[in-house]
């Protein structure tokens, strides 16, 4: 499913060119699926965090397409970002709060919840465009 979702992402503006964006998106999707996660959600995170730029670095030191902070989540950046999401999902109890925590840490505010809503809306759109509607978001 992630390859189909990534082909749809190419309809969106990305950084670094569409070949790179597709490869990064596919890597995110396959690693999410391997962990039993909905790839549409992690693909949407990659889009909003970096526009699929594997070399992105934020002002707070987060790196890679999923913008994981290496001092908290060491290792390959996409795998680290997925581990971070899994960690917050285990603590949050729902996906919206998990995404807000992923964005802002343990005590997310309104801005982080707006981020979560944007991610969930894109994930839902990707699933709709792909014809995938199993209600897992």
mmCIF file of C-alpha atoms in Angstrom:
data_model
loop_
_atom_site.group_PDB
_atom_site.id
_atom_site.type_symbol
_atom_site.label_atom_id
_atom_site.label_comp_id
_atom_site.label_asym_id
_atom_site.label_seq_id
_atom_site.Cartn_x
_atom_site.Cartn_y
_atom_site.Cartn_z
ATOM 1 C CA UNK A 1 0.000 0.000 0.000
ATOM 2 C CA UNK A 2 2.817 2.461 0.774
ATOM 3 C CA UNK A 3 4.032 2.516 -2.856
ATOM 4 C CA UNK A 4 0.558 3.558 -3.997
ATOM 5 C CA UNK A 5 0.362 6.206 -1.278
ATOM 6 C CA UNK A 6 3.802 7.539 -2.272
ATOM 7 C CA UNK A 7 2.820 7.796 -5.920
ATOM 8 C CA UNK A 8 -0.026 10.052 -4.783
ATOM 9 C CA UNK A 9 2.306 12.183 -2.659
ATOM 10 C CA UNK A 10 3.967 13.220 -5.895
ATOM 11 C CA UNK A 11 0.908 15.385 -6.485
ATOM 12 C CA UNK A 12 2.121 17.585 -3.609
ATOM 13 C CA UNK A 13 5.030 20.054 -3.547
ATOM 14 C CA UNK A 14 8.202 18.406 -2.196
ATOM 15 C CA UNK A 15 11.848 19.318 -1.551
ATOM 16 C CA UNK A 16 14.773 17.835 -3.433
ATOM 17 C CA UNK A 17 12.883 16.498 -6.437
ATOM 18 C CA UNK A 18 10.233 13.869 -6.907
ATOM 19 C CA UNK A 19 12.581 10.890 -7.320
ATOM 20 C CA UNK A 20 14.116 11.581 -3.920
ATOM 21 C CA UNK A 21 10.720 12.296 -2.358
ATOM 22 C CA UNK A 22 9.282 9.038 -3.685
ATOM 23 C CA UNK A 23 12.265 7.033 -2.374
ATOM 24 C CA UNK A 24 12.076 8.648 1.086
ATOM 25 C CA UNK A 25 8.296 8.250 1.191
ATOM 26 C CA UNK A 26 8.563 4.578 0.210
ATOM 27 C CA UNK A 27 11.170 4.017 2.926
ATOM 28 C CA UNK A 28 8.915 5.637 5.532
ATOM 29 C CA UNK A 29 5.905 3.626 4.352
ATOM 30 C CA UNK A 30 7.666 0.270 4.287
ATOM 31 C CA UNK A 31 9.234 0.793 7.729
ATOM 32 C CA UNK A 32 5.871 1.883 9.151
ATOM 33 C CA UNK A 33 4.163 -1.197 7.691
ATOM 34 C CA UNK A 34 6.919 -3.438 9.061
ATOM 35 C CA UNK A 35 6.094 -2.103 12.535
ATOM 36 C CA UNK A 36 2.350 -2.620 12.070
ATOM 37 C CA UNK A 37 1.649 1.097 11.719
ATOM 38 C CA UNK A 38 -0.621 2.818 9.232
ATOM 39 C CA UNK A 39 1.807 4.069 6.563
ATOM 40 C CA UNK A 40 -0.493 6.921 5.550
ATOM 41 C CA UNK A 41 0.002 8.571 8.944
ATOM 42 C CA UNK A 42 3.807 8.326 8.945
ATOM 43 C CA UNK A 43 3.948 9.394 5.303
ATOM 44 C CA UNK A 44 1.889 12.467 6.208
ATOM 45 C CA UNK A 45 4.295 13.150 9.101
ATOM 46 C CA UNK A 46 7.211 12.983 6.649
ATOM 47 C CA UNK A 47 5.458 15.399 4.343
ATOM 48 C CA UNK A 48 4.713 17.979 7.041
ATOM 49 C CA UNK A 49 8.017 17.615 8.869
ATOM 50 C CA UNK A 50 10.365 17.956 5.894
ATOM 51 C CA UNK A 51 8.553 17.571 2.559
ATOM 52 C CA UNK A 52 10.516 14.271 2.412
ATOM 53 C CA UNK A 53 13.931 15.933 2.647
ATOM 54 C CA UNK A 54 16.307 13.359 4.196
ATOM 55 C CA UNK A 55 18.869 16.108 4.883
ATOM 56 C CA UNK A 56 16.499 18.450 6.711
ATOM 57 C CA UNK A 57 17.713 19.841 10.049
ATOM 58 C CA UNK A 58 15.467 21.917 12.303
ATOM 59 C CA UNK A 59 16.386 24.786 14.619
ATOM 60 C CA UNK A 60 16.141 22.393 17.595
ATOM 61 C CA UNK A 61 18.409 19.763 16.046
ATOM 62 C CA UNK A 62 15.804 17.356 14.680
ATOM 63 C CA UNK A 63 17.095 15.604 11.566
ATOM 64 C CA UNK A 64 15.894 13.742 8.515
ATOM 65 C CA UNK A 65 12.564 13.316 6.824
ATOM 66 C CA UNK A 66 10.702 12.555 10.068
ATOM 67 C CA UNK A 67 12.640 15.132 12.107
ATOM 68 C CA UNK A 68 13.590 12.901 15.048
ATOM 69 C CA UNK A 69 15.923 14.460 17.628
ATOM 70 C CA UNK A 70 19.068 12.272 17.697
ATOM 71 C CA UNK A 71 19.862 12.775 21.375
ATOM 72 C CA UNK A 72 16.475 11.233 22.241
ATOM 73 C CA UNK A 73 16.060 8.919 19.241
ATOM 74 C CA UNK A 74 19.476 7.747 17.993
ATOM 75 C CA UNK A 75 20.016 5.725 14.852
ATOM 76 C CA UNK A 76 18.929 5.948 11.241
ATOM 77 C CA UNK A 77 16.571 8.976 11.082
ATOM 78 C CA UNK A 78 13.499 7.280 9.564
ATOM 79 C CA UNK A 79 13.678 4.325 11.945
ATOM 80 C CA UNK A 80 14.255 6.765 14.833
ATOM 81 C CA UNK A 81 11.200 8.794 13.844
ATOM 82 C CA UNK A 82 9.058 5.679 13.702
ATOM 83 C CA UNK A 83 10.320 4.594 17.144
ATOM 84 C CA UNK A 84 9.493 8.050 18.498
ATOM 85 C CA UNK A 85 5.975 7.863 17.074
ATOM 86 C CA UNK A 86 5.480 4.382 18.533
ATOM 87 C CA UNK A 87 6.675 5.648 21.921
ATOM 88 C CA UNK A 88 4.183 8.522 21.937
ATOM 89 C CA UNK A 89 1.394 6.330 20.572
ATOM 90 C CA UNK A 90 1.943 3.979 23.506
ATOM 91 C CA UNK A 91 1.643 6.839 25.969
ATOM 92 C CA UNK A 92 -1.102 8.907 24.338
ATOM 93 C CA UNK A 93 -4.011 6.532 24.005
ATOM 94 C CA UNK A 94 -5.124 8.026 20.681
ATOM 95 C CA UNK A 95 -3.434 8.898 17.437
ATOM 96 C CA UNK A 96 -4.214 12.634 17.530
ATOM 97 C CA UNK A 97 -2.546 13.066 20.911
ATOM 98 C CA UNK A 98 0.346 10.833 19.823
ATOM 99 C CA UNK A 99 0.962 13.087 16.828
ATOM 100 C CA UNK A 100 0.758 16.206 18.988
ATOM 101 C CA UNK A 101 3.285 14.682 21.388
ATOM 102 C CA UNK A 102 5.508 13.699 18.465
ATOM 103 C CA UNK A 103 5.471 17.333 17.400
ATOM 104 C CA UNK A 104 5.878 19.029 20.767
ATOM 105 C CA UNK A 105 6.876 16.523 23.428
ATOM 106 C CA UNK A 106 5.063 15.199 26.469
ATOM 107 C CA UNK A 107 2.822 18.222 27.039
ATOM 108 C CA UNK A 108 1.513 19.387 23.666
ATOM 109 C CA UNK A 109 -0.378 22.633 23.325
ATOM 110 C CA UNK A 110 -2.932 23.913 20.811
ATOM 111 C CA UNK A 111 -0.325 24.426 18.065
ATOM 112 C CA UNK A 112 0.759 20.768 18.295
ATOM 113 C CA UNK A 113 -2.863 19.625 18.068
ATOM 114 C CA UNK A 114 -3.334 21.751 14.937
ATOM 115 C CA UNK A 115 -0.276 19.962 13.510
ATOM 116 C CA UNK A 116 -1.850 16.601 14.415
ATOM 117 C CA UNK A 117 -5.089 17.600 12.691
ATOM 118 C CA UNK A 118 -3.205 18.569 9.509
ATOM 119 C CA UNK A 119 -1.311 15.264 9.514
ATOM 120 C CA UNK A 120 -4.493 13.254 10.024
ATOM 121 C CA UNK A 121 -6.301 15.200 7.280
ATOM 122 C CA UNK A 122 -3.495 14.509 4.786
ATOM 123 C CA UNK A 123 -3.339 10.836 5.796
ATOM 124 C CA UNK A 124 -7.084 10.560 5.243
ATOM 125 C CA UNK A 125 -6.818 12.305 1.854
ATOM 126 C CA UNK A 126 -4.019 9.957 0.768
ATOM 127 C CA UNK A 127 -6.072 6.944 1.785
ATOM 128 C CA UNK A 128 -9.114 8.302 -0.043
ATOM 129 C CA UNK A 129 -7.100 9.000 -3.228
ATOM 130 C CA UNK A 130 -5.654 5.482 -3.004
ATOM 131 C CA UNK A 131 -9.095 3.966 -2.527
ATOM 132 C CA UNK A 132 -8.141 2.575 0.886
ATOM 133 C CA UNK A 133 -10.912 2.977 3.435
ATOM 134 C CA UNK A 134 -10.612 0.487 6.244
ATOM 135 C CA UNK A 135 -11.205 2.995 9.043
ATOM 136 C CA UNK A 136 -7.828 2.513 10.711
ATOM 137 C CA UNK A 137 -6.975 6.169 11.191
#
